Amino acid sequence: SSTNIAAALDDLLRCGDFFICASERQRDLWLGSLLEAGRINPHTWDADNSLRRLIDVVPFGVSDLPPPIRQPQDRARISPHLTESARVLLWAGGIYNWFDPLSLIRSVARVHSECPDIRLVFMSTTHPNQGVPERMWMPERAHQLADQLGVLGTVVIFNDTWIPYERRGDWLAAADCGVSTHFDHTETRFAFRTRMLDYFWARLPVICSDGDVLADLVRQRDLGWVVAPEDESGLVGALRAFAQLGEEYQAMRTRVGAVAAKMTWSHVTQPLLAYCEDL
């Protein structure tokens, strides 16, 4: 029940020695929770008025390993419709109800008439944990929409199995651009979408919905295109811009790589290592 969940959260906030979260925005949220739980008090304030010794930012990181390199067979393994000339958009990870693949599918179908090489690949429509009940209706709706628009299996391609983490590099290497579109709600504001980190690792430009901290990063560092949630005209414009990229494409990939280099695990875990060394 919600009462039990609130009690469990309160217990955790009271007993933890050090807390980590994925972004400064999330840290603001948890600082309020810690204040409510009595963990921000004269004692903790006097010990460190930055409160970084109580809670700091240690997000999910980018792999320190080199990014994947496309192999000749990578695209053919996914679909015969992914030719070398295709401009491949990759939706990494699952399709959950708080995401909006529908606006993206409609936009890709519109752009396909003028850019016949464009393709949209969904890496998975299932959940990796088979014990989780089936309660996600968005994958079925996405399939149905692609079918209704006549693009299912050719322009919009769904993989219905879960790709093991160690194999995700092959799919990222086969792509030209990473995509992530979602609705506008509270989850969006505090989200830190790890699939976006894989795009950065693979040096992929990004098309994404606005509203979270990684969208802010894409905009600020010119790593792709940021579109308002459910803005199909904005998505169409972004897709056209992506399809028409010439030499700027490699420059954008270079910028993505520079950002990824500062988001590796060895870099982002420094606050945690510093806390452990100070024990």
GROMACS .gro file of C-alpha atoms in nm:
model
  279
    1SER     CA    1   0.000   0.000   0.000
    2SER     CA    2   0.102   0.363  -0.034
    3THR     CA    3   0.125   0.387   0.347
    4ASN     CA    4   0.373   0.099   0.362
    5ILE     CA    5   0.578   0.248   0.078
    6ALA     CA    6   0.595   0.585   0.253
    7ALA     CA    7   0.699   0.417   0.579
    8ALA     CA    8   0.970   0.215   0.406
    9LEU     CA    9   1.104   0.526   0.234
   10ASP     CA   10   1.109   0.715   0.562
   11ASP     CA   11   1.304   0.430   0.726
   12LEU     CA   12   1.560   0.434   0.446
   13LEU     CA   13   1.605   0.810   0.464
   14ARG     CA   14   1.660   0.790   0.839
   15CYS     CA   15   1.909   0.503   0.837
   16GLY     CA   16   2.127   0.588   0.534
   17ASP     CA   17   2.473   0.732   0.589
   18PHE     CA   18   2.525   0.869   0.238
   19PHE     CA   19   2.283   0.912  -0.051
   20ILE     CA   20   2.342   0.938  -0.424
   21CYS     CA   21   2.116   1.045  -0.708
   22ALA     CA   22   2.146   1.096  -1.082
   23SER     CA   23   2.125   1.474  -1.127
   24GLU     CA   24   2.121   1.807  -0.948
   25ARG     CA   25   1.748   1.825  -1.019
   26GLN     CA   26   1.696   1.493  -0.843
   27ARG     CA   27   1.918   1.614  -0.560
   28ASP     CA   28   1.685   1.908  -0.501
   29LEU     CA   29   1.394   1.663  -0.473
   30TRP     CA   30   1.576   1.438  -0.227
   31LEU     CA   31   1.700   1.729  -0.019
   32GLY     CA   32   1.337   1.809   0.051
   33SER     CA   33   1.273   1.447   0.150
   34LEU     CA   34   1.578   1.441   0.375
   35LEU     CA   35   1.468   1.764   0.540
   36GLU     CA   36   1.124   1.614   0.608
   37ALA     CA   37   1.291   1.304   0.755
   38GLY     CA   38   1.499   1.515   0.994
   39ARG     CA   39   1.831   1.433   0.827
   40ILE     CA   40   1.902   1.799   0.752
   41ASN     CA   41   1.950   1.950   1.095
   42PRO     CA   42   2.200   2.166   1.285
   43HIS     CA   43   2.437   1.869   1.322
   44THR     CA   44   2.451   1.779   0.951
   45TRP     CA   45   2.456   2.146   0.855
   46ASP     CA   46   2.752   2.222   1.082
   47ALA     CA   47   2.937   1.917   0.953
   48ASP     CA   48   2.904   2.033   0.589
   49ASN     CA   49   2.675   2.315   0.487
   50SER     CA   50   2.697   2.211   0.122
   51LEU     CA   51   2.536   1.883   0.235
   52ARG     CA   52   2.751   1.700  -0.020
   53ARG     CA   53   2.862   1.464   0.258
   54LEU     CA   54   2.498   1.368   0.301
   55ILE     CA   55   2.383   1.350  -0.062
   56ASP     CA   56   2.573   1.397  -0.386
   57VAL     CA   57   2.528   1.334  -0.757
   58VAL     CA   58   2.656   0.999  -0.887
   59PRO     CA   59   2.459   0.923  -1.203
   60PHE     CA   60   2.462   0.615  -1.419
   61GLY     CA   61   2.776   0.639  -1.630
   62VAL     CA   62   2.900   0.588  -1.981
   63SER     CA   63   3.120   0.285  -2.042
   64ASP     CA   64   3.493   0.346  -2.016
   65LEU     CA   65   3.539   0.095  -2.299
   66PRO     CA   66   3.578   0.228  -2.654
   67PRO     CA   67   3.248   0.287  -2.834
   68PRO     CA   68   3.120   0.022  -3.075
   69ILE     CA   69   3.236   0.027  -3.435
   70ARG     CA   70   2.993  -0.075  -3.708
   71GLN     CA   71   3.064  -0.409  -3.869
   72PRO     CA   72   2.939  -0.500  -4.217
   73GLN     CA   73   2.694  -0.758  -4.082
   74ASP     CA   74   2.543  -0.547  -3.801
   75ARG     CA   75   2.254  -0.406  -4.000
   76ALA     CA   76   2.173  -0.725  -4.187
   77ARG     CA   77   2.138  -0.910  -3.857
   78ILE     CA   78   1.866  -0.668  -3.750
   79SER     CA   79   1.666  -0.649  -4.072
   80PRO     CA   80   1.713  -0.687  -4.448
   81HIS     CA   81   1.554  -0.341  -4.479
   82LEU     CA   82   1.855  -0.182  -4.311
   83THR     CA   83   2.077  -0.127  -4.612
   84GLU     CA   84   2.406   0.061  -4.596
   85SER     CA   85   2.234   0.369  -4.742
   86ALA     CA   86   1.961   0.367  -4.475
   87ARG     CA   87   1.946   0.650  -4.223
   88VAL     CA   88   1.877   0.451  -3.908
   89LEU     CA   89   1.707   0.591  -3.598
   90LEU     CA   90   1.744   0.366  -3.293
   91TRP     CA   91   1.505   0.350  -2.997
   92ALA     CA   92   1.722   0.172  -2.739
   93GLY     CA   93   1.553  -0.006  -2.450
   94GLY     CA   94   1.191  -0.095  -2.395
   95ILE     CA   95   0.868   0.085  -2.485
   96TYR     CA   96   0.696   0.186  -2.163
   97ASN     CA   97   0.367   0.365  -2.110
   98TRP     CA   98   0.530   0.694  -2.011
   99PHE     CA   99   0.710   0.709  -2.347
  100ASP     CA  100   0.554   0.842  -2.667
  101PRO     CA  101   0.657   0.627  -2.963
  102LEU     CA  102   0.332   0.713  -3.142
  103SER     CA  103   0.421   1.072  -3.233
  104LEU     CA  104   0.760   0.948  -3.352
  105ILE     CA  105   0.612   0.672  -3.568
  106ARG     CA  106   0.366   0.912  -3.731
  107SER     CA  107   0.648   1.160  -3.796
  108VAL     CA  108   0.877   0.896  -3.948
  109ALA     CA  109   0.593   0.780  -4.176
  110ARG     CA  110   0.543   1.140  -4.294
  111VAL     CA  111   0.911   1.199  -4.361
  112HIS     CA  112   0.959   0.864  -4.535
  113SER     CA  113   0.778   0.987  -4.847
  114GLU     CA  114   1.049   1.249  -4.904
  115CYS     CA  115   1.336   1.054  -4.746
  116PRO     CA  116   1.285   0.689  -4.846
  117ASP     CA  117   1.605   0.576  -4.673
  118ILE     CA  118   1.486   0.666  -4.323
  119ARG     CA  119   1.428   0.376  -4.083
  120LEU     CA  120   1.315   0.355  -3.720
  121VAL     CA  121   1.428   0.053  -3.515
  122PHE     CA  122   1.291  -0.033  -3.171
  123MET     CA  123   1.550  -0.243  -2.993
  124SER     CA  124   1.299  -0.425  -2.773
  125THR     CA  125   0.931  -0.438  -2.687
  126THR     CA  126   0.957  -0.679  -2.393
  127HIS     CA  127   1.080  -0.651  -2.035
  128PRO     CA  128   1.408  -0.824  -1.936
  129ASN     CA  129   1.249  -0.963  -1.619
  130GLN     CA  130   1.000  -1.227  -1.726
  131GLY     CA  131   0.848  -1.226  -1.377
  132VAL     CA  132   0.714  -0.875  -1.425
  133PRO     CA  133   0.343  -0.884  -1.518
  134GLU     CA  134   0.247  -0.762  -1.861
  135ARG     CA  135   0.103  -0.419  -1.792
  136MET     CA  136   0.258  -0.212  -2.066
  137TRP     CA  137   0.004  -0.140  -2.338
  138MET     CA  138   0.219   0.102  -2.537
  139PRO     CA  139   0.414  -0.162  -2.737
  140GLU     CA  140   0.091  -0.301  -2.883
  141ARG     CA  141  -0.037   0.045  -2.968
  142ALA     CA  142   0.291   0.126  -3.140
  143HIS     CA  143   0.271  -0.196  -3.346
  144GLN     CA  144  -0.087  -0.123  -3.444
  145LEU     CA  145  -0.010   0.232  -3.549
  146ALA     CA  146   0.287   0.127  -3.765
  147ASP     CA  147   0.066  -0.136  -3.927
  148GLN     CA  148  -0.215   0.113  -3.993
  149LEU     CA  149   0.032   0.353  -4.156
  150GLY     CA  150   0.174   0.077  -4.378
  151VAL     CA  151   0.529   0.103  -4.243
  152LEU     CA  152   0.544  -0.197  -4.008
  153GLY     CA  153   0.844  -0.423  -4.064
  154THR     CA  154   0.988  -0.215  -4.347
  155VAL     CA  155   1.028   0.144  -4.231
  156VAL     CA  156   0.944   0.093  -3.863
  157ILE     CA  157   1.106  -0.224  -3.732
  158PHE     CA  158   1.034  -0.384  -3.394
  159ASN     CA  159   1.255  -0.639  -3.224
  160ASP     CA  160   1.034  -0.845  -2.993
  161THR     CA  161   1.309  -0.997  -2.779
  162TRP     CA  162   1.524  -0.839  -2.510
  163ILE     CA  163   1.881  -0.763  -2.623
  164PRO     CA  164   2.140  -0.862  -2.359
  165TYR     CA  165   2.334  -0.568  -2.222
  166GLU     CA  166   2.665  -0.696  -2.358
  167ARG     CA  167   2.519  -0.711  -2.710
  168ARG     CA  168   2.367  -0.365  -2.720
  169GLY     CA  169   2.681  -0.226  -2.886
  170ASP     CA  170   2.600  -0.408  -3.212
  171TRP     CA  171   2.264  -0.231  -3.232
  172LEU     CA  172   2.408   0.107  -3.142
  173ALA     CA  173   2.680   0.064  -3.403
  174ALA     CA  174   2.416  -0.009  -3.668
  175ALA     CA  175   2.241   0.323  -3.599
  176ASP     CA  176   2.298   0.679  -3.716
  177CYS     CA  177   2.088   0.861  -3.454
  178GLY     CA  178   1.937   0.782  -3.113
  179VAL     CA  179   1.575   0.872  -3.038
  180SER     CA  180   1.378   0.908  -2.714
  181THR     CA  181   1.032   1.066  -2.704
  182HIS     CA  182   0.807   1.089  -2.402
  183PHE     CA  183   0.504   1.261  -2.257
  184ASP     CA  184   0.513   1.570  -2.037
  185HIS     CA  185   0.459   1.471  -1.675
  186THR     CA  186   0.640   1.470  -1.343
  187GLU     CA  187   0.844   1.158  -1.427
  188THR     CA  188   0.989   1.350  -1.719
  189ARG     CA  189   1.120   1.636  -1.505
  190PHE     CA  190   1.320   1.409  -1.275
  191ALA     CA  191   1.413   1.138  -1.527
  192PHE     CA  192   1.770   1.043  -1.613
  193ARG     CA  193   1.726   0.816  -1.912
  194THR     CA  194   2.014   0.570  -1.930
  195ARG     CA  195   1.938   0.482  -2.292
  196MET     CA  196   2.056   0.834  -2.376
  197LEU     CA  197   2.393   0.755  -2.220
  198ASP     CA  198   2.432   0.465  -2.461
  199TYR     CA  199   2.366   0.706  -2.748
  200PHE     CA  200   2.641   0.931  -2.615
  201TRP     CA  201   2.875   0.632  -2.576
  202ALA     CA  202   2.813   0.531  -2.938
  203ARG     CA  203   2.869   0.891  -3.055
  204LEU     CA  204   2.514   0.912  -3.191
  205PRO     CA  205   2.340   1.245  -3.239
  206VAL     CA  206   2.007   1.250  -3.055
  207ILE     CA  207   1.646   1.345  -3.128
  208CYS     CA  208   1.455   1.368  -2.802
  209SER     CA  209   1.161   1.522  -2.621
  210ASP     CA  210   1.220   1.821  -2.398
  211GLY     CA  211   1.174   1.828  -2.022
  212ASP     CA  212   1.459   1.636  -1.854
  213VAL     CA  213   1.821   1.713  -1.775
  214LEU     CA  214   1.964   1.513  -2.065
  215ALA     CA  215   1.744   1.701  -2.310
  216ASP     CA  216   1.892   2.018  -2.161
  217LEU     CA  217   2.239   1.876  -2.229
  218VAL     CA  218   2.154   1.791  -2.591
  219ARG     CA  219   2.032   2.147  -2.645
  220GLN     CA  220   2.318   2.321  -2.465
  221ARG     CA  221   2.595   2.123  -2.633
  222ASP     CA  222   2.431   2.097  -2.977
  223LEU     CA  223   2.421   1.718  -2.974
  224GLY     CA  224   2.104   1.685  -3.183
  225TRP     CA  225   1.747   1.812  -3.173
  226VAL     CA  226   1.515   1.873  -2.878
  227VAL     CA  227   1.141   1.884  -2.949
  228ALA     CA  228   0.846   1.966  -2.725
  229PRO     CA  229   0.655   1.655  -2.606
  230GLU     CA  230   0.398   1.530  -2.861
  231ASP     CA  231   0.504   1.797  -3.111
  232GLU     CA  232   0.481   1.605  -3.439
  233SER     CA  233   0.562   1.905  -3.656
  234GLY     CA  234   0.874   1.962  -3.447
  235LEU     CA  235   0.971   1.596  -3.484
  236VAL     CA  236   0.919   1.612  -3.860
  237GLY     CA  237   1.150   1.914  -3.872
  238ALA     CA  238   1.413   1.735  -3.664
  239LEU     CA  239   1.393   1.423  -3.880
  240ARG     CA  240   1.431   1.630  -4.196
  241ALA     CA  241   1.730   1.811  -4.049
  242PHE     CA  242   1.888   1.479  -3.952
  243ALA     CA  243   1.826   1.328  -4.297
  244GLN     CA  244   1.982   1.629  -4.469
  245LEU     CA  245   2.297   1.646  -4.256
  246GLY     CA  246   2.614   1.646  -4.459
  247GLU     CA  247   2.958   1.716  -4.319
  248GLU     CA  248   2.800   1.853  -4.000
  249TYR     CA  249   2.703   1.497  -3.905
  250GLN     CA  250   3.061   1.402  -3.818
  251ALA     CA  251   3.112   1.729  -3.631
  252MET     CA  252   2.802   1.652  -3.425
  253ARG     CA  253   2.933   1.303  -3.349
  254THR     CA  254   3.260   1.458  -3.232
  255ARG     CA  255   3.070   1.685  -2.993
  256VAL     CA  256   2.875   1.387  -2.859
  257GLY     CA  257   3.202   1.203  -2.801
  258ALA     CA  258   3.348   1.495  -2.607
  259VAL     CA  259   3.045   1.495  -2.377
  260ALA     CA  260   3.059   1.117  -2.334
  261ALA     CA  261   3.424   1.137  -2.226
  262LYS     CA  262   3.319   1.342  -1.921
  263MET     CA  263   3.035   1.105  -1.832
  264THR     CA  264   3.230   0.781  -1.801
  265TRP     CA  265   3.196   0.566  -1.491
  266SER     CA  266   3.549   0.655  -1.382
  267HIS     CA  267   3.451   1.023  -1.387
  268VAL     CA  268   3.098   1.023  -1.244
  269THR     CA  269   3.181   0.796  -0.949
  270GLN     CA  270   3.436   1.039  -0.803
  271PRO     CA  271   3.200   1.174  -0.532
  272LEU     CA  272   3.129   0.819  -0.413
  273LEU     CA  273   3.499   0.728  -0.411
  274ALA     CA  274   3.577   1.046  -0.219
  275TYR     CA  275   3.314   0.962   0.043
  276CYS     CA  276   3.447   0.606   0.085
  277GLU     CA  277   3.809   0.728   0.115
  278ASP     CA  278   3.700   0.972   0.387
  279LEU     CA  279   3.548   0.701   0.608
   0.00000   0.00000   0.00000
